[in-house]
């Protein structure tokens, strides 16, 4: 409870004192002018305009005519009243705005910081937490992916419930999670129609949520194997961002299928903290899928090794109508079936997501 109270107080302090609100500026100028008038100080106020700064000077010392003092006090009072009204209108407008903090929890049983408390302070809207907890009590294992899938497919309904009667311009979505790759990708597909989405990711080293706020260093994914597609109707796309893909397991699970590889030359778990960089990677993935439309490929089997935010970005980039059918697979190292199940995504005219077992 104390954490929620501290968060509430901090948010209002940020909104009132740190955000550059015009109404608050007027109040400050009016109060300053009042104090200066009663104290008998000389005052110079700088007013920024499009044509430069205008300095207005006033001396309320002895000898100043009474009507001038009355005029200044009236002006200062009007500034305070006008600023208060302006601030009230801003607060009313802000009260209509809402941020949905969508957190997907899967696989790992952990008690970390809720995602809603990591929403960037620059987003001052009223915050609502949408928690999708698909864990099933067995750390690191999903006993019933079918049940988890049914839970995740309720996400559009949950968003609709929390946005009914609200202008879409007043709704901001912040999302993140830790879950099996197929579920994170599906989350991205389901968020595709929600406009702009701010992604956060879990920093394992610092054990906290982080924004994707680092600059783009220009590192891009390399593409190989596209020339092997030929007349195949099904292909495997292996994406390696955080770890190299398991080539032996891929060959065993998808014998005879062409394999297209899209990934970093040296995969790493810590090179994805840039929104612009992730957008460029997602565009590369989309461009590859679009190129496959010019072939006989009708089904893509996706093996994706990447941080959750990257997986969600790729899911959001995949066109639901115009690209080939897509199944995303879960990798379980050491299991007799290394890719025991996957999710056929609700794309290419599919009416919903479907669980596929090996």
Tab-separated table of C-alpha atoms in Angstrom:
chain	number	residue	atom	x	y	z
A	1	UNK	CA	0.000	0.000	0.000
A	2	UNK	CA	2.829	2.380	0.860
A	3	UNK	CA	4.363	1.734	-2.578
A	4	UNK	CA	1.127	2.779	-4.310
A	5	UNK	CA	0.839	5.908	-2.129
A	6	UNK	CA	4.450	6.931	-2.834
A	7	UNK	CA	3.880	6.383	-6.549
A	8	UNK	CA	0.724	8.558	-6.471
A	9	UNK	CA	2.500	11.415	-4.675
A	10	UNK	CA	5.530	11.225	-6.973
A	11	UNK	CA	3.344	11.286	-10.102
A	12	UNK	CA	1.481	14.411	-8.960
A	13	UNK	CA	4.717	16.177	-8.017
A	14	UNK	CA	6.074	15.385	-11.484
A	15	UNK	CA	2.867	16.609	-13.120
A	16	UNK	CA	2.555	19.884	-11.198
A	17	UNK	CA	6.159	20.958	-10.794
A	18	UNK	CA	8.239	19.234	-13.464
A	19	UNK	CA	5.917	19.360	-16.457
A	20	UNK	CA	6.009	22.745	-18.246
A	21	UNK	CA	2.341	23.702	-17.814
A	22	UNK	CA	1.367	27.200	-19.100
A	23	UNK	CA	-1.166	27.645	-16.266
A	24	UNK	CA	1.494	27.009	-13.626
A	25	UNK	CA	3.777	29.580	-15.298
A	26	UNK	CA	1.035	32.221	-15.135
A	27	UNK	CA	0.445	31.504	-11.452
A	28	UNK	CA	4.162	31.792	-10.697
A	29	UNK	CA	4.430	35.120	-12.554
A	30	UNK	CA	1.317	36.488	-10.820
A	31	UNK	CA	2.505	35.493	-7.340
A	32	UNK	CA	5.978	36.902	-8.015
A	33	UNK	CA	4.494	40.195	-9.231
A	34	UNK	CA	2.260	40.432	-6.145
A	35	UNK	CA	5.135	39.787	-3.744
A	36	UNK	CA	7.370	42.268	-5.531
A	37	UNK	CA	4.659	44.949	-5.415
A	38	UNK	CA	4.014	44.592	-1.688
A	39	UNK	CA	7.720	44.362	-0.859
A	40	UNK	CA	8.601	47.461	-2.843
A	41	UNK	CA	11.131	45.727	-5.086
A	42	UNK	CA	12.109	46.548	-8.623
A	43	UNK	CA	11.039	43.713	-10.889
A	44	UNK	CA	11.949	42.669	-14.402
A	45	UNK	CA	9.893	39.920	-16.035
A	46	UNK	CA	11.119	38.246	-19.227
A	47	UNK	CA	8.332	37.087	-21.541
A	48	UNK	CA	9.403	34.738	-24.364
A	49	UNK	CA	7.761	35.456	-27.733
A	50	UNK	CA	8.209	34.268	-31.310
A	51	UNK	CA	10.253	37.412	-32.027
A	52	UNK	CA	12.492	37.061	-28.998
A	53	UNK	CA	12.366	37.814	-25.285
A	54	UNK	CA	10.532	40.917	-24.056
A	55	UNK	CA	11.627	42.341	-20.691
A	56	UNK	CA	8.959	44.222	-18.688
A	57	UNK	CA	10.353	46.276	-15.793
A	58	UNK	CA	8.452	47.736	-12.844
A	59	UNK	CA	9.532	49.599	-9.681
A	60	UNK	CA	7.005	49.647	-6.811
A	61	UNK	CA	9.091	51.831	-4.539
A	62	UNK	CA	8.087	55.095	-2.875
A	63	UNK	CA	6.533	57.639	-5.156
A	64	UNK	CA	4.737	55.180	-7.373
A	65	UNK	CA	1.194	56.440	-8.105
A	66	UNK	CA	-1.583	54.492	-6.373
A	67	UNK	CA	-3.436	53.815	-9.607
A	68	UNK	CA	-0.287	52.167	-11.051
A	69	UNK	CA	0.017	49.898	-7.997
A	70	UNK	CA	-3.675	49.034	-8.256
A	71	UNK	CA	-3.274	48.256	-11.955
A	72	UNK	CA	-0.278	46.007	-11.283
A	73	UNK	CA	-2.052	44.185	-8.443
A	74	UNK	CA	-5.105	43.673	-10.646
A	75	UNK	CA	-2.939	42.324	-13.449
A	76	UNK	CA	-1.150	39.974	-11.044
A	77	UNK	CA	-4.459	38.727	-9.645
A	78	UNK	CA	-5.820	38.122	-13.145
A	79	UNK	CA	-2.672	36.157	-13.982
A	80	UNK	CA	-3.160	33.969	-10.897
A	81	UNK	CA	-6.860	33.412	-11.594
A	82	UNK	CA	-6.256	32.787	-15.303
A	83	UNK	CA	-3.408	30.403	-14.515
A	84	UNK	CA	-5.567	28.489	-12.032
A	85	UNK	CA	-8.351	28.121	-14.604
A	86	UNK	CA	-5.867	27.036	-17.271
A	87	UNK	CA	-4.366	24.506	-14.843
A	88	UNK	CA	-7.850	23.203	-13.998
A	89	UNK	CA	-8.622	22.661	-17.700
A	90	UNK	CA	-5.285	20.847	-18.151
A	91	UNK	CA	-6.010	18.602	-15.176
A	92	UNK	CA	-9.483	17.783	-16.530
A	93	UNK	CA	-8.002	16.929	-19.909
A	94	UNK	CA	-5.277	14.794	-18.346
A	95	UNK	CA	-7.849	12.934	-16.238
A	96	UNK	CA	-9.389	11.586	-19.453
A	97	UNK	CA	-6.071	10.139	-20.577
A	98	UNK	CA	-5.103	6.639	-19.607
A	99	UNK	CA	-2.077	4.396	-19.958
A	100	UNK	CA	-2.572	0.631	-20.048
A	101	UNK	CA	0.444	-1.177	-18.591
A	102	UNK	CA	0.174	-4.668	-20.111
A	103	UNK	CA	2.433	-7.198	-18.409
A	104	UNK	CA	2.765	-10.794	-19.618
A	105	UNK	CA	4.046	-13.214	-16.989
A	106	UNK	CA	4.922	-16.728	-18.079
A	107	UNK	CA	7.345	-19.546	-17.300
A	108	UNK	CA	9.370	-18.038	-14.447
A	109	UNK	CA	7.888	-17.724	-10.960
A	110	UNK	CA	9.350	-14.415	-9.849
A	111	UNK	CA	8.260	-11.562	-7.606
A	112	UNK	CA	9.871	-8.602	-9.340
A	113	UNK	CA	8.725	-5.020	-9.733
A	114	UNK	CA	5.330	-4.781	-11.481
A	115	UNK	CA	5.608	-3.237	-14.927
A	116	UNK	CA	3.156	-0.446	-14.066
A	117	UNK	CA	5.701	1.080	-11.662
A	118	UNK	CA	8.274	1.273	-14.473
A	119	UNK	CA	6.100	3.335	-16.853
A	120	UNK	CA	8.283	6.300	-17.919
A	121	UNK	CA	7.673	9.398	-15.787
A	122	UNK	CA	7.089	11.428	-18.956
A	123	UNK	CA	3.765	9.587	-19.358
A	124	UNK	CA	1.564	11.336	-16.792
A	125	UNK	CA	-1.748	9.683	-17.686
A	126	UNK	CA	-3.888	7.685	-15.264
A	127	UNK	CA	-2.372	4.220	-15.126
A	128	UNK	CA	-4.186	0.893	-15.257
A	129	UNK	CA	-2.412	-2.444	-14.911
A	130	UNK	CA	-3.459	-5.321	-17.179
A	131	UNK	CA	-1.697	-8.415	-15.853
A	132	UNK	CA	-1.730	-11.533	-18.043
A	133	UNK	CA	-0.393	-14.237	-15.741
A	134	UNK	CA	-0.145	-17.499	-17.696
A	135	UNK	CA	2.164	-19.240	-15.220
A	136	UNK	CA	0.959	-22.618	-14.015
A	137	UNK	CA	2.899	-23.241	-10.813
A	138	UNK	CA	5.812	-25.158	-12.338
A	139	UNK	CA	8.811	-22.856	-12.617
A	140	UNK	CA	10.158	-22.775	-16.166
A	141	UNK	CA	7.546	-25.159	-17.591
A	142	UNK	CA	4.059	-24.692	-19.009
A	143	UNK	CA	2.040	-27.767	-18.094
A	144	UNK	CA	-0.827	-26.773	-20.368
A	145	UNK	CA	0.032	-24.372	-23.207
A	146	UNK	CA	-3.604	-24.640	-24.320
A	147	UNK	CA	-4.821	-22.982	-21.123
A	148	UNK	CA	-2.159	-20.293	-21.378
A	149	UNK	CA	-3.188	-19.618	-24.977
A	150	UNK	CA	-6.841	-19.196	-24.008
A	151	UNK	CA	-5.825	-16.722	-21.321
A	152	UNK	CA	-3.656	-14.653	-23.664
A	153	UNK	CA	-6.331	-14.523	-26.372
A	154	UNK	CA	-8.477	-12.522	-23.944
A	155	UNK	CA	-6.082	-9.561	-24.292
A	156	UNK	CA	-8.083	-7.677	-26.984
A	157	UNK	CA	-11.225	-8.003	-24.843
A	158	UNK	CA	-9.373	-6.690	-21.776
A	159	UNK	CA	-8.084	-3.697	-23.746
A	160	UNK	CA	-11.578	-3.024	-25.120
A	161	UNK	CA	-13.066	-3.097	-21.613
A	162	UNK	CA	-10.580	-0.485	-20.409
A	163	UNK	CA	-10.913	1.805	-23.430
A	164	UNK	CA	-14.671	1.837	-24.043
A	165	UNK	CA	-15.980	5.395	-24.288
A	166	UNK	CA	-12.460	6.820	-24.441
A	167	UNK	CA	-10.962	8.651	-27.416
A	168	UNK	CA	-8.178	6.568	-28.932
A	169	UNK	CA	-5.927	9.631	-28.743
A	170	UNK	CA	-6.298	9.533	-24.956
A	171	UNK	CA	-5.055	5.928	-24.692
A	172	UNK	CA	-1.396	4.950	-24.354
A	173	UNK	CA	-0.200	1.344	-24.244
A	174	UNK	CA	2.971	0.260	-22.437
A	175	UNK	CA	3.811	-3.433	-22.719
A	176	UNK	CA	6.408	-5.950	-21.637
A	177	UNK	CA	6.761	-9.402	-20.201
A	178	UNK	CA	8.690	-12.580	-19.648
A	179	UNK	CA	7.132	-15.565	-21.384
A	180	UNK	CA	7.705	-18.346	-23.879
A	181	UNK	CA	8.570	-17.005	-27.334
A	182	UNK	CA	5.307	-18.121	-29.045
A	183	UNK	CA	3.224	-16.281	-26.436
A	184	UNK	CA	5.344	-13.119	-26.606
A	185	UNK	CA	5.058	-13.147	-30.417
A	186	UNK	CA	1.278	-13.643	-30.190
A	187	UNK	CA	1.085	-10.731	-27.760
A	188	UNK	CA	2.760	-8.586	-30.434
A	189	UNK	CA	0.281	-9.772	-33.078
A	190	UNK	CA	-2.643	-8.939	-30.782
A	191	UNK	CA	-1.201	-5.474	-30.045
A	192	UNK	CA	-0.734	-4.649	-33.727
A	193	UNK	CA	-4.009	-2.692	-33.916
A	194	UNK	CA	-3.395	-0.645	-30.755
A	195	UNK	CA	-1.482	2.161	-32.436
A	196	UNK	CA	1.765	3.221	-30.867
A	197	UNK	CA	3.001	0.871	-28.134
A	198	UNK	CA	5.888	1.664	-25.774
A	199	UNK	CA	7.859	-1.495	-24.977
A	200	UNK	CA	9.805	-2.224	-21.816
A	201	UNK	CA	12.065	-5.199	-21.166
A	202	UNK	CA	13.387	-6.949	-18.074
A	203	UNK	CA	17.043	-6.232	-17.315
A	204	UNK	CA	18.319	-9.458	-15.770
A	205	UNK	CA	21.513	-7.860	-14.479
A	206	UNK	CA	19.805	-4.952	-12.692
A	207	UNK	CA	16.625	-6.951	-11.957
A	208	UNK	CA	14.287	-4.198	-13.087
A	209	UNK	CA	12.213	-3.068	-16.046
A	210	UNK	CA	14.010	-0.822	-18.520
A	211	UNK	CA	12.921	1.333	-21.415
A	212	UNK	CA	14.486	0.969	-24.855
A	213	UNK	CA	16.228	4.324	-24.540
A	214	UNK	CA	19.735	3.696	-25.881
A	215	UNK	CA	20.817	5.163	-29.250
A	216	UNK	CA	20.809	3.070	-32.406
A	217	UNK	CA	24.356	1.835	-33.039
A	218	UNK	CA	23.535	0.733	-36.592
A	219	UNK	CA	23.895	-3.001	-35.945
A	220	UNK	CA	21.613	-4.949	-38.278
A	221	UNK	CA	20.602	-8.555	-38.861
A	222	UNK	CA	22.368	-10.565	-41.539
A	223	UNK	CA	20.296	-12.609	-44.017
A	224	UNK	CA	21.341	-15.953	-45.533
A	225	UNK	CA	19.574	-18.877	-47.190
A	226	UNK	CA	16.941	-17.005	-49.179
A	227	UNK	CA	18.340	-18.498	-52.379
A	228	UNK	CA	17.535	-22.036	-51.120
A	229	UNK	CA	13.749	-21.497	-51.155
A	230	UNK	CA	13.198	-22.564	-54.761
A	231	UNK	CA	9.669	-23.926	-55.281
A	232	UNK	CA	9.136	-24.923	-51.635
A	233	UNK	CA	5.716	-24.204	-50.143
A	234	UNK	CA	7.051	-24.283	-46.553
A	235	UNK	CA	10.240	-22.769	-45.123
A	236	UNK	CA	11.947	-22.374	-41.766
A	237	UNK	CA	13.031	-18.898	-40.687
A	238	UNK	CA	15.596	-18.989	-37.868
A	239	UNK	CA	16.196	-15.653	-36.128
A	240	UNK	CA	19.168	-15.364	-33.762
A	241	UNK	CA	19.502	-12.227	-31.640
A	242	UNK	CA	20.358	-13.302	-28.087
A	243	UNK	CA	21.791	-16.810	-28.730
A	244	UNK	CA	22.723	-18.845	-31.821
A	245	UNK	CA	19.929	-21.091	-33.063
A	246	UNK	CA	20.220	-24.851	-32.514
A	247	UNK	CA	20.927	-26.000	-36.071
A	248	UNK	CA	20.908	-29.696	-35.231
A	249	UNK	CA	17.507	-29.434	-33.557
A	250	UNK	CA	16.113	-27.436	-36.493
A	251	UNK	CA	17.305	-30.039	-39.004
A	252	UNK	CA	15.777	-32.809	-36.885
A	253	UNK	CA	12.415	-31.051	-36.414
A	254	UNK	CA	12.043	-29.743	-39.989
A	255	UNK	CA	13.794	-32.297	-42.225
A	256	UNK	CA	14.121	-31.324	-45.854
A	257	UNK	CA	12.763	-27.791	-45.489
A	258	UNK	CA	14.818	-24.789	-46.661
A	259	UNK	CA	16.202	-22.761	-43.748
A	260	UNK	CA	16.513	-18.976	-43.986
A	261	UNK	CA	18.646	-17.389	-41.283
A	262	UNK	CA	18.249	-13.833	-40.036
A	263	UNK	CA	20.460	-12.813	-37.145
A	264	UNK	CA	23.434	-11.075	-35.604
A	265	UNK	CA	26.925	-12.252	-36.450
A	266	UNK	CA	27.633	-12.450	-32.707
A	267	UNK	CA	24.310	-12.912	-30.849
A	268	UNK	CA	24.186	-11.288	-27.421
A	269	UNK	CA	21.604	-10.731	-24.693
A	270	UNK	CA	22.399	-7.034	-24.258
A	271	UNK	CA	22.367	-5.304	-27.666
A	272	UNK	CA	18.647	-4.600	-27.987
A	273	UNK	CA	18.056	-1.537	-25.747
A	274	UNK	CA	17.148	0.820	-28.594
A	275	UNK	CA	13.667	1.486	-29.959
A	276	UNK	CA	15.052	2.617	-33.322
A	277	UNK	CA	17.266	-0.457	-33.589
A	278	UNK	CA	14.409	-2.817	-32.807
A	279	UNK	CA	12.222	-1.041	-35.342
A	280	UNK	CA	14.920	-1.572	-37.982
A	281	UNK	CA	15.195	-5.276	-37.085
A	282	UNK	CA	11.410	-5.679	-37.239
A	283	UNK	CA	11.421	-3.992	-40.643
A	284	UNK	CA	14.065	-6.485	-41.849
A	285	UNK	CA	11.867	-9.350	-40.651
A	286	UNK	CA	8.821	-7.866	-42.373
A	287	UNK	CA	10.786	-7.316	-45.600
A	288	UNK	CA	11.878	-10.976	-45.569
A	289	UNK	CA	8.279	-12.159	-45.129
A	290	UNK	CA	7.197	-9.833	-47.927
A	291	UNK	CA	9.900	-11.280	-50.216
A	292	UNK	CA	8.522	-14.757	-49.541
A	293	UNK	CA	5.191	-13.602	-50.957
A	294	UNK	CA	6.852	-13.548	-54.371
A	295	UNK	CA	7.583	-17.305	-54.090
A	296	UNK	CA	5.435	-20.393	-53.626
A	297	UNK	CA	5.828	-20.229	-49.827
A	298	UNK	CA	2.494	-20.460	-48.010
A	299	UNK	CA	3.700	-21.532	-44.556
A	300	UNK	CA	6.563	-20.136	-42.455
A	301	UNK	CA	7.925	-22.041	-39.445
A	302	UNK	CA	9.598	-19.458	-37.198
A	303	UNK	CA	12.337	-20.329	-34.716
A	304	UNK	CA	13.134	-17.155	-32.799
A	305	UNK	CA	15.870	-16.659	-30.198
A	306	UNK	CA	15.606	-13.092	-28.893
A	307	UNK	CA	14.723	-10.944	-25.853
A	308	UNK	CA	11.012	-10.577	-25.180
A	309	UNK	CA	10.743	-6.981	-26.396
A	310	UNK	CA	12.280	-7.982	-29.742
A	311	UNK	CA	9.854	-10.905	-30.045
A	312	UNK	CA	6.893	-8.587	-29.379
A	313	UNK	CA	8.231	-6.089	-31.943
A	314	UNK	CA	8.457	-8.823	-34.574
A	315	UNK	CA	4.915	-9.942	-33.769
A	316	UNK	CA	3.597	-6.411	-34.207
A	317	UNK	CA	5.361	-6.100	-37.568
A	318	UNK	CA	3.811	-9.193	-39.131
A	319	UNK	CA	0.951	-8.239	-41.433
A	320	UNK	CA	-2.149	-10.239	-40.531
A	321	UNK	CA	-3.646	-10.331	-44.018
A	322	UNK	CA	-1.015	-10.261	-46.732
A	323	UNK	CA	1.860	-12.462	-45.503
A	324	UNK	CA	2.174	-16.285	-45.416
A	325	UNK	CA	0.743	-18.390	-42.602
A	326	UNK	CA	3.074	-18.426	-39.609
A	327	UNK	CA	3.776	-20.861	-36.766
A	328	UNK	CA	6.152	-19.837	-33.954
A	329	UNK	CA	7.845	-22.637	-31.997
A	330	UNK	CA	8.902	-23.106	-28.385
A	331	UNK	CA	12.483	-24.295	-27.823
A	332	UNK	CA	13.184	-26.544	-24.842
A	333	UNK	CA	16.821	-27.554	-24.554
A	334	UNK	CA	17.318	-31.082	-23.260
A	335	UNK	CA	13.779	-32.172	-24.049
A	336	UNK	CA	13.277	-35.303	-26.208
A	337	UNK	CA	11.349	-33.036	-28.570
A	338	UNK	CA	13.439	-29.860	-28.724
A	339	UNK	CA	10.517	-28.009	-30.332
A	340	UNK	CA	7.593	-29.728	-28.559
A	341	UNK	CA	4.901	-27.216	-29.524
A	342	UNK	CA	4.210	-23.997	-31.321
A	343	UNK	CA	1.422	-21.513	-31.958
A	344	UNK	CA	-0.088	-21.015	-35.394
A	345	UNK	CA	-0.656	-17.276	-35.436
A	346	UNK	CA	-3.986	-15.593	-36.302
A	347	UNK	CA	-2.671	-14.330	-39.650
A	348	UNK	CA	-3.301	-15.163	-43.321
A	349	UNK	CA	-7.083	-15.277	-42.743
A	350	UNK	CA	-6.843	-17.626	-39.741
A	351	UNK	CA	-9.716	-16.898	-37.357
A	352	UNK	CA	-7.655	-17.416	-34.215
A	353	UNK	CA	-4.432	-18.747	-32.758
A	354	UNK	CA	-3.999	-22.531	-32.636
A	355	UNK	CA	-1.651	-24.652	-30.575
A	356	UNK	CA	0.430	-27.091	-32.644
A	357	UNK	CA	2.194	-30.035	-30.999
A	358	UNK	CA	5.129	-31.875	-32.545
